[in-house]
Amino acid sequence: VHWCTDCGSALAEAEVEYQDKNSPSIDVRFKVVDPEALAACFSAKSAGSISVAIWTTTPWTIPANRAISLHPELIYDLVEVTLENGKESYVIAADLVETCMQRYGITEFNIIGSCAGAELENLVVNHPLNPIQVPLILGDHVTTEAGTGCVHTAPAHGVDDFNVGKQYDLEVYNPVGGNGVYLENTPLFAGLHVFKANQPIADALAEKGALALQVKYVHSYPHCWRHKSPIIFRATPQWFIS
């Protein structure tokens, strides 16, 4: 549901207004647990360290990540790049490789393999902040309009994420209270308001070598009609009276 942290309640569609918002857009590397198994899907020789790159304008949802969604029919490329600490490979939708490399400031890269998203289902990556592993899953909601074609999936913080999460029986992990503050048992960011956590989360990702890019991004974003403040998507138990 749309949730206003000022109201402390869900909002109906009629209570949501859209305004331009300046958000911190980040690209994040999720390191592949078994790079050789993934390279085999691309018919590529061992590519060393491999990451699946995602793009999001809501860094505060990264702690709740439980998967990365790929489109089953999209073609994905395995892109080898040379970084300061050696070679690394990224999984990126073929249609977005050029724009991603430009955004990352990478001029020299090699495409060492290609395959359909369906080939990568259920391979596993490391969560960039928490000591857990999350799967690559398939969803028709994935597009190539922006980002990398690999969609960060937090079932508690998005409708598409929730729906695809149900198909894969993912945990609906919601670390955010009704006031927009991370619950006391949230690793690393307990007690922080989600909108104040965006930069600390980006900083933590950078410390762990998982932040590929951070830029400002202006986009249309839902706001509360009463408070005129930005709202969040949040999964909550609901009850109804007929």
PDB file of C-alpha atoms in Angstrom:
ATOM      1  CA  VAL A   1       0.000   0.000   0.000  1.00  0.00           C
ATOM      2  CA  HIS A   2       0.913   3.670  -0.308  1.00  0.00           C
ATOM      3  CA  TRP A   3       1.913   4.649   3.223  1.00  0.00           C
ATOM      4  CA  CYS A   4       2.310   8.161   4.650  1.00  0.00           C
ATOM      5  CA  THR A   5       4.795   8.185   7.514  1.00  0.00           C
ATOM      6  CA  ASP A   6       3.331  11.511   8.731  1.00  0.00           C
ATOM      7  CA  CYS A   7      -0.253  10.164   8.791  1.00  0.00           C
ATOM      8  CA  GLY A   8       0.992   6.799  10.052  1.00  0.00           C
ATOM      9  CA  SER A   9      -1.513   5.083   7.787  1.00  0.00           C
ATOM     10  CA  ALA A  10      -2.215   3.698   4.339  1.00  0.00           C
ATOM     11  CA  LEU A  11      -3.468   6.048   1.634  1.00  0.00           C
ATOM     12  CA  ALA A  12      -6.068   5.335  -1.035  1.00  0.00           C
ATOM     13  CA  GLU A  13      -5.161   6.151  -4.651  1.00  0.00           C
ATOM     14  CA  ALA A  14      -7.348   9.280  -4.427  1.00  0.00           C
ATOM     15  CA  GLU A  15      -5.208  10.550  -1.543  1.00  0.00           C
ATOM     16  CA  VAL A  16      -1.984  10.382  -3.539  1.00  0.00           C
ATOM     17  CA  GLU A  17      -0.597  13.375  -5.452  1.00  0.00           C
ATOM     18  CA  TYR A  18       2.407  13.250  -7.777  1.00  0.00           C
ATOM     19  CA  GLN A  19       5.164  15.869  -7.596  1.00  0.00           C
ATOM     20  CA  ASP A  20       8.723  16.015  -8.868  1.00  0.00           C
ATOM     21  CA  LYS A  21      11.226  14.713  -6.320  1.00  0.00           C
ATOM     22  CA  ASN A  22      15.025  14.744  -6.283  1.00  0.00           C
ATOM     23  CA  SER A  23      16.071  11.215  -5.315  1.00  0.00           C
ATOM     24  CA  PRO A  24      19.502   9.651  -4.790  1.00  0.00           C
ATOM     25  CA  SER A  25      19.833   7.165  -7.651  1.00  0.00           C
ATOM     26  CA  ILE A  26      22.317   4.341  -7.081  1.00  0.00           C
ATOM     27  CA  ASP A  27      23.693   1.397  -9.045  1.00  0.00           C
ATOM     28  CA  VAL A  28      24.673  -1.524  -6.825  1.00  0.00           C
ATOM     29  CA  ARG A  29      26.797  -4.622  -7.475  1.00  0.00           C
ATOM     30  CA  PHE A  30      25.481  -7.909  -6.075  1.00  0.00           C
ATOM     31  CA  LYS A  31      28.380 -10.377  -6.239  1.00  0.00           C
ATOM     32  CA  VAL A  32      27.556 -13.795  -7.713  1.00  0.00           C
ATOM     33  CA  VAL A  33      28.136 -16.658  -5.258  1.00  0.00           C
ATOM     34  CA  ASP A  34      29.203 -19.199  -7.925  1.00  0.00           C
ATOM     35  CA  PRO A  35      30.718 -17.211 -10.819  1.00  0.00           C
ATOM     36  CA  GLU A  36      31.704 -20.348 -12.738  1.00  0.00           C
ATOM     37  CA  ALA A  37      28.117 -21.632 -12.793  1.00  0.00           C
ATOM     38  CA  LEU A  38      26.896 -18.260 -14.020  1.00  0.00           C
ATOM     39  CA  ALA A  39      29.652 -17.974 -16.637  1.00  0.00           C
ATOM     40  CA  ALA A  40      28.602 -21.415 -17.933  1.00  0.00           C
ATOM     41  CA  CYS A  41      25.100 -20.042 -18.631  1.00  0.00           C
ATOM     42  CA  PHE A  42      26.755 -17.499 -20.919  1.00  0.00           C
ATOM     43  CA  SER A  43      28.992 -20.171 -22.500  1.00  0.00           C
ATOM     44  CA  ALA A  44      31.890 -18.068 -21.231  1.00  0.00           C
ATOM     45  CA  LYS A  45      35.118 -19.272 -19.709  1.00  0.00           C
ATOM     46  CA  SER A  46      35.523 -18.433 -16.021  1.00  0.00           C
ATOM     47  CA  ALA A  47      35.117 -14.673 -15.816  1.00  0.00           C
ATOM     48  CA  GLY A  48      36.608 -14.184 -12.347  1.00  0.00           C
ATOM     49  CA  SER A  49      34.491 -11.992 -10.117  1.00  0.00           C
ATOM     50  CA  ILE A  50      30.962 -11.436 -11.486  1.00  0.00           C
ATOM     51  CA  SER A  51      28.317  -9.030 -10.229  1.00  0.00           C
ATOM     52  CA  VAL A  52      24.675  -8.491 -11.148  1.00  0.00           C
ATOM     53  CA  ALA A  53      24.145  -4.724 -11.372  1.00  0.00           C
ATOM     54  CA  ILE A  54      20.882  -3.124 -10.222  1.00  0.00           C
ATOM     55  CA  TRP A  55      19.622   0.476 -10.286  1.00  0.00           C
ATOM     56  CA  THR A  56      17.247   2.048  -7.773  1.00  0.00           C
ATOM     57  CA  THR A  57      16.027   5.489  -6.728  1.00  0.00           C
ATOM     58  CA  THR A  58      15.122   4.216  -3.233  1.00  0.00           C
ATOM     59  CA  PRO A  59      18.388   3.198  -1.535  1.00  0.00           C
ATOM     60  CA  TRP A  60      16.473   2.848   1.760  1.00  0.00           C
ATOM     61  CA  THR A  61      14.841  -0.335   0.386  1.00  0.00           C
ATOM     62  CA  ILE A  62      18.164  -2.162  -0.101  1.00  0.00           C
ATOM     63  CA  PRO A  63      18.148  -3.660   3.440  1.00  0.00           C
ATOM     64  CA  ALA A  64      14.809  -5.317   2.541  1.00  0.00           C
ATOM     65  CA  ASN A  65      16.120  -6.807  -0.717  1.00  0.00           C
ATOM     66  CA  ARG A  66      15.303 -10.494  -1.071  1.00  0.00           C
ATOM     67  CA  ALA A  67      15.943 -11.142  -4.806  1.00  0.00           C
ATOM     68  CA  ILE A  68      16.896  -9.677  -8.174  1.00  0.00           C
ATOM     69  CA  SER A  69      14.307  -9.974 -10.950  1.00  0.00           C
ATOM     70  CA  LEU A  70      15.208 -10.607 -14.597  1.00  0.00           C
ATOM     71  CA  HIS A  71      12.886 -10.809 -17.588  1.00  0.00           C
ATOM     72  CA  PRO A  72      12.779 -14.411 -18.852  1.00  0.00           C
ATOM     73  CA  GLU A  73      12.864 -13.429 -22.546  1.00  0.00           C
ATOM     74  CA  LEU A  74      15.308 -10.514 -22.434  1.00  0.00           C
ATOM     75  CA  ILE A  75      18.852 -11.140 -23.633  1.00  0.00           C
ATOM     76  CA  TYR A  76      21.504 -10.398 -21.014  1.00  0.00           C
ATOM     77  CA  ASP A  77      25.199  -9.793 -21.695  1.00  0.00           C
ATOM     78  CA  LEU A  78      28.166 -10.726 -19.544  1.00  0.00           C
ATOM     79  CA  VAL A  79      30.299  -7.587 -19.758  1.00  0.00           C
ATOM     80  CA  GLU A  80      33.961  -7.741 -18.754  1.00  0.00           C
ATOM     81  CA  VAL A  81      35.482  -4.464 -17.553  1.00  0.00           C
ATOM     82  CA  THR A  82      38.859  -3.484 -16.128  1.00  0.00           C
ATOM     83  CA  LEU A  83      38.704  -1.735 -12.763  1.00  0.00           C
ATOM     84  CA  GLU A  84      41.490  -0.420 -10.536  1.00  0.00           C
ATOM     85  CA  ASN A  85      41.647  -3.715  -8.657  1.00  0.00           C
ATOM     86  CA  GLY A  86      41.549  -5.924 -11.756  1.00  0.00           C
ATOM     87  CA  LYS A  87      38.956  -7.384 -14.101  1.00  0.00           C
ATOM     88  CA  GLU A  88      35.312  -7.809 -13.164  1.00  0.00           C
ATOM     89  CA  SER A  89      32.224  -8.809 -15.128  1.00  0.00           C
ATOM     90  CA  TYR A  90      28.692  -7.410 -14.946  1.00  0.00           C
ATOM     91  CA  VAL A  91      25.376  -9.000 -15.904  1.00  0.00           C
ATOM     92  CA  ILE A  92      23.363  -6.311 -17.729  1.00  0.00           C
ATOM     93  CA  ALA A  93      20.486  -6.430 -20.236  1.00  0.00           C
ATOM     94  CA  ALA A  94      21.983  -6.303 -23.735  1.00  0.00           C
ATOM     95  CA  ASP A  95      19.878  -3.272 -24.706  1.00  0.00           C
ATOM     96  CA  LEU A  96      21.298  -1.268 -21.777  1.00  0.00           C
ATOM     97  CA  VAL A  97      24.997  -2.166 -21.884  1.00  0.00           C
ATOM     98  CA  GLU A  98      26.074   0.949 -23.822  1.00  0.00           C
ATOM     99  CA  THR A  99      24.139   3.381 -21.611  1.00  0.00           C
ATOM    100  CA  CYS A 100      25.306   1.661 -18.408  1.00  0.00           C
ATOM    101  CA  MET A 101      28.962   1.768 -19.460  1.00  0.00           C
ATOM    102  CA  GLN A 102      28.591   5.476 -20.278  1.00  0.00           C
ATOM    103  CA  ARG A 103      26.969   6.141 -16.903  1.00  0.00           C
ATOM    104  CA  TYR A 104      29.746   4.253 -15.097  1.00  0.00           C
ATOM    105  CA  GLY A 105      32.424   6.111 -17.044  1.00  0.00           C
ATOM    106  CA  ILE A 106      33.807   2.843 -18.476  1.00  0.00           C
ATOM    107  CA  THR A 107      35.176   3.189 -22.006  1.00  0.00           C
ATOM    108  CA  GLU A 108      36.845  -0.210 -22.435  1.00  0.00           C
ATOM    109  CA  PHE A 109      34.690  -3.314 -22.059  1.00  0.00           C
ATOM    110  CA  ASN A 110      34.188  -6.682 -23.724  1.00  0.00           C
ATOM    111  CA  ILE A 111      30.990  -8.682 -24.098  1.00  0.00           C
ATOM    112  CA  ILE A 112      32.123 -12.227 -23.338  1.00  0.00           C
ATOM    113  CA  GLY A 113      28.752 -13.983 -23.521  1.00  0.00           C
ATOM    114  CA  SER A 114      24.985 -13.612 -23.902  1.00  0.00           C
ATOM    115  CA  CYS A 115      21.950 -15.583 -22.755  1.00  0.00           C
ATOM    116  CA  ALA A 116      18.233 -15.235 -22.044  1.00  0.00           C
ATOM    117  CA  GLY A 117      17.158 -14.240 -18.532  1.00  0.00           C
ATOM    118  CA  ALA A 118      15.392 -17.590 -18.113  1.00  0.00           C
ATOM    119  CA  GLU A 119      18.794 -19.339 -18.151  1.00  0.00           C
ATOM    120  CA  LEU A 120      19.829 -17.538 -14.949  1.00  0.00           C
ATOM    121  CA  GLU A 121      16.812 -18.422 -12.796  1.00  0.00           C
ATOM    122  CA  ASN A 122      17.639 -19.476  -9.215  1.00  0.00           C
ATOM    123  CA  LEU A 123      21.354 -18.663  -9.393  1.00  0.00           C
ATOM    124  CA  VAL A 124      22.373 -16.898  -6.201  1.00  0.00           C
ATOM    125  CA  VAL A 125      24.074 -13.588  -5.327  1.00  0.00           C
ATOM    126  CA  ASN A 126      25.338 -12.140  -2.062  1.00  0.00           C
ATOM    127  CA  HIS A 127      23.319  -9.346  -0.460  1.00  0.00           C
ATOM    128  CA  PRO A 128      25.640  -6.296  -0.502  1.00  0.00           C
ATOM    129  CA  LEU A 129      24.920  -5.273   3.121  1.00  0.00           C
ATOM    130  CA  ASN A 130      23.662  -8.308   5.043  1.00  0.00           C
ATOM    131  CA  PRO A 131      25.209 -11.794   5.437  1.00  0.00           C
ATOM    132  CA  ILE A 132      22.513 -13.494   3.343  1.00  0.00           C
ATOM    133  CA  GLN A 133      22.225 -14.810  -0.198  1.00  0.00           C
ATOM    134  CA  VAL A 134      19.360 -13.885  -2.535  1.00  0.00           C
ATOM    135  CA  PRO A 135      18.200 -15.586  -5.773  1.00  0.00           C
ATOM    136  CA  LEU A 136      17.869 -14.395  -9.346  1.00  0.00           C
ATOM    137  CA  ILE A 137      14.186 -14.757 -10.217  1.00  0.00           C
ATOM    138  CA  LEU A 138      12.030 -14.100 -13.307  1.00  0.00           C
ATOM    139  CA  GLY A 139       9.327 -11.460 -13.717  1.00  0.00           C
ATOM    140  CA  ASP A 140       7.420  -9.945 -16.635  1.00  0.00           C
ATOM    141  CA  HIS A 141       7.472  -6.515 -14.901  1.00  0.00           C
ATOM    142  CA  VAL A 142      11.161  -6.063 -15.807  1.00  0.00           C
ATOM    143  CA  THR A 143      11.737  -3.558 -18.637  1.00  0.00           C
ATOM    144  CA  THR A 144      14.662  -1.886 -20.394  1.00  0.00           C
ATOM    145  CA  GLU A 145      13.301   1.659 -20.040  1.00  0.00           C
ATOM    146  CA  ALA A 146      15.981   2.554 -17.485  1.00  0.00           C
ATOM    147  CA  GLY A 147      18.557   0.984 -15.192  1.00  0.00           C
ATOM    148  CA  THR A 148      20.276  -2.315 -15.958  1.00  0.00           C
ATOM    149  CA  GLY A 149      17.436  -4.737 -16.778  1.00  0.00           C
ATOM    150  CA  CYS A 150      18.136  -6.442 -13.423  1.00  0.00           C
ATOM    151  CA  VAL A 151      15.586  -5.223 -10.878  1.00  0.00           C
ATOM    152  CA  HIS A 152      16.268  -4.951  -7.145  1.00  0.00           C
ATOM    153  CA  THR A 153      13.339  -6.752  -5.497  1.00  0.00           C
ATOM    154  CA  ALA A 154      12.098  -5.970  -1.979  1.00  0.00           C
ATOM    155  CA  PRO A 155       8.706  -7.704  -1.543  1.00  0.00           C
ATOM    156  CA  ALA A 156       7.695  -5.389   1.322  1.00  0.00           C
ATOM    157  CA  HIS A 157       8.269  -2.202  -0.672  1.00  0.00           C
ATOM    158  CA  GLY A 158       6.692  -2.502  -4.111  1.00  0.00           C
ATOM    159  CA  VAL A 159       3.623  -3.995  -5.758  1.00  0.00           C
ATOM    160  CA  ASP A 160       5.537  -5.828  -8.513  1.00  0.00           C
ATOM    161  CA  ASP A 161       8.108  -6.956  -5.948  1.00  0.00           C
ATOM    162  CA  PHE A 162       5.370  -8.299  -3.673  1.00  0.00           C
ATOM    163  CA  ASN A 163       3.590 -10.159  -6.484  1.00  0.00           C
ATOM    164  CA  VAL A 164       6.717 -11.794  -7.928  1.00  0.00           C
ATOM    165  CA  GLY A 165       7.850 -12.553  -4.379  1.00  0.00           C
ATOM    166  CA  LYS A 166       4.654 -14.541  -3.764  1.00  0.00           C
ATOM    167  CA  GLN A 167       5.389 -16.660  -6.852  1.00  0.00           C
ATOM    168  CA  TYR A 168       8.824 -17.519  -5.453  1.00  0.00           C
ATOM    169  CA  ASP A 169       7.768 -17.726  -1.803  1.00  0.00           C
ATOM    170  CA  LEU A 170      10.158 -14.919  -0.836  1.00  0.00           C
ATOM    171  CA  GLU A 171      10.164 -13.501   2.678  1.00  0.00           C
ATOM    172  CA  VAL A 172       8.140 -10.262   2.906  1.00  0.00           C
ATOM    173  CA  TYR A 173      10.748  -8.622   5.115  1.00  0.00           C
ATOM    174  CA  ASN A 174       9.593  -5.175   6.253  1.00  0.00           C
ATOM    175  CA  PRO A 175      12.065  -3.486   8.613  1.00  0.00           C
ATOM    176  CA  VAL A 176      10.179  -0.157   8.513  1.00  0.00           C
ATOM    177  CA  GLY A 177       7.713   0.937  11.203  1.00  0.00           C
ATOM    178  CA  GLY A 178       4.564   2.976  10.611  1.00  0.00           C
ATOM    179  CA  ASN A 179       6.477   6.176  11.401  1.00  0.00           C
ATOM    180  CA  GLY A 180       8.969   5.522   8.600  1.00  0.00           C
ATOM    181  CA  VAL A 181      11.761   4.571  11.024  1.00  0.00           C
ATOM    182  CA  TYR A 182      13.708   1.306  10.808  1.00  0.00           C
ATOM    183  CA  LEU A 183      12.711  -1.091  13.585  1.00  0.00           C
ATOM    184  CA  GLU A 184      15.065  -1.729  16.508  1.00  0.00           C
ATOM    185  CA  ASN A 185      16.167  -5.124  15.175  1.00  0.00           C
ATOM    186  CA  THR A 186      17.194  -3.748  11.738  1.00  0.00           C
ATOM    187  CA  PRO A 187      20.903  -4.411  11.135  1.00  0.00           C
ATOM    188  CA  LEU A 188      23.077  -1.303  10.659  1.00  0.00           C
ATOM    189  CA  PHE A 189      20.286   1.280  10.348  1.00  0.00           C
ATOM    190  CA  ALA A 190      17.958   0.763  13.359  1.00  0.00           C
ATOM    191  CA  GLY A 191      16.291   4.006  14.483  1.00  0.00           C
ATOM    192  CA  LEU A 192      16.944   5.925  11.253  1.00  0.00           C
ATOM    193  CA  HIS A 193      14.079   7.442   9.256  1.00  0.00           C
ATOM    194  CA  VAL A 194      14.079   5.901   5.775  1.00  0.00           C
ATOM    195  CA  PHE A 195      14.507   9.228   3.960  1.00  0.00           C
ATOM    196  CA  LYS A 196      17.486  10.062   6.189  1.00  0.00           C
ATOM    197  CA  ALA A 197      18.988   6.616   5.584  1.00  0.00           C
ATOM    198  CA  ASN A 198      19.560   6.988   1.822  1.00  0.00           C
ATOM    199  CA  GLN A 199      23.040   8.493   2.151  1.00  0.00           C
ATOM    200  CA  PRO A 200      24.221   6.273   5.038  1.00  0.00           C
ATOM    201  CA  ILE A 201      23.146   3.238   2.990  1.00  0.00           C
ATOM    202  CA  ALA A 202      25.005   4.516  -0.085  1.00  0.00           C
ATOM    203  CA  ASP A 203      28.070   5.128   2.119  1.00  0.00           C
ATOM    204  CA  ALA A 204      27.845   1.593   3.565  1.00  0.00           C
ATOM    205  CA  LEU A 205      27.590   0.132   0.053  1.00  0.00           C
ATOM    206  CA  ALA A 206      30.647   2.159  -1.011  1.00  0.00           C
ATOM    207  CA  GLU A 207      32.618   0.874   1.999  1.00  0.00           C
ATOM    208  CA  LYS A 208      31.848  -2.695   0.960  1.00  0.00           C
ATOM    209  CA  GLY A 209      32.837  -2.026  -2.656  1.00  0.00           C
ATOM    210  CA  ALA A 210      29.269  -2.584  -3.866  1.00  0.00           C
ATOM    211  CA  LEU A 211      28.391   0.953  -5.039  1.00  0.00           C
ATOM    212  CA  ALA A 212      28.903   1.322  -8.795  1.00  0.00           C
ATOM    213  CA  LEU A 213      27.414   4.817  -9.141  1.00  0.00           C
ATOM    214  CA  GLN A 214      25.489   7.479  -7.210  1.00  0.00           C
ATOM    215  CA  VAL A 215      23.795  10.461  -8.875  1.00  0.00           C
ATOM    216  CA  LYS A 216      20.775  12.690  -8.271  1.00  0.00           C
ATOM    217  CA  TYR A 217      17.632  11.774 -10.198  1.00  0.00           C
ATOM    218  CA  VAL A 218      14.557  13.977 -10.630  1.00  0.00           C
ATOM    219  CA  HIS A 219      11.332  12.040 -11.178  1.00  0.00           C
ATOM    220  CA  SER A 220       7.587  12.110 -10.531  1.00  0.00           C
ATOM    221  CA  TYR A 221       6.988  10.656  -7.060  1.00  0.00           C
ATOM    222  CA  PRO A 222       3.838  10.022  -4.954  1.00  0.00           C
ATOM    223  CA  HIS A 223       3.138  12.498  -2.122  1.00  0.00           C
ATOM    224  CA  CYS A 224       0.482  12.660   0.610  1.00  0.00           C
ATOM    225  CA  TRP A 225      -2.387  15.045  -0.194  1.00  0.00           C
ATOM    226  CA  ARG A 226      -2.543  16.201   3.440  1.00  0.00           C
ATOM    227  CA  HIS A 227       1.106  16.653   4.354  1.00  0.00           C
ATOM    228  CA  LYS A 228       2.530  17.167   0.831  1.00  0.00           C
ATOM    229  CA  SER A 229       5.358  14.882   1.953  1.00  0.00           C
ATOM    230  CA  PRO A 230       6.773  11.942  -0.049  1.00  0.00           C
ATOM    231  CA  ILE A 231       5.228   8.581   0.806  1.00  0.00           C
ATOM    232  CA  ILE A 232       6.559   5.030   0.688  1.00  0.00           C
ATOM    233  CA  PHE A 233       5.355   1.630  -0.440  1.00  0.00           C
ATOM    234  CA  ARG A 234       4.997  -0.631   2.569  1.00  0.00           C
ATOM    235  CA  ALA A 235       3.512  -4.102   3.055  1.00  0.00           C
ATOM    236  CA  THR A 236       1.302  -4.243   6.152  1.00  0.00           C
ATOM    237  CA  PRO A 237      -1.261  -6.678   7.518  1.00  0.00           C
ATOM    238  CA  GLN A 238      -4.710  -5.314   6.600  1.00  0.00           C
ATOM    239  CA  TRP A 239      -8.165  -5.943   8.018  1.00  0.00           C
ATOM    240  CA  PHE A 240     -11.561  -4.912   6.674  1.00  0.00           C
ATOM    241  CA  ILE A 241     -15.130  -4.608   7.936  1.00  0.00           C
ATOM    242  CA  SER A 242     -17.938  -5.386   5.511  1.00  0.00           C
TER     243      SER A 242
END
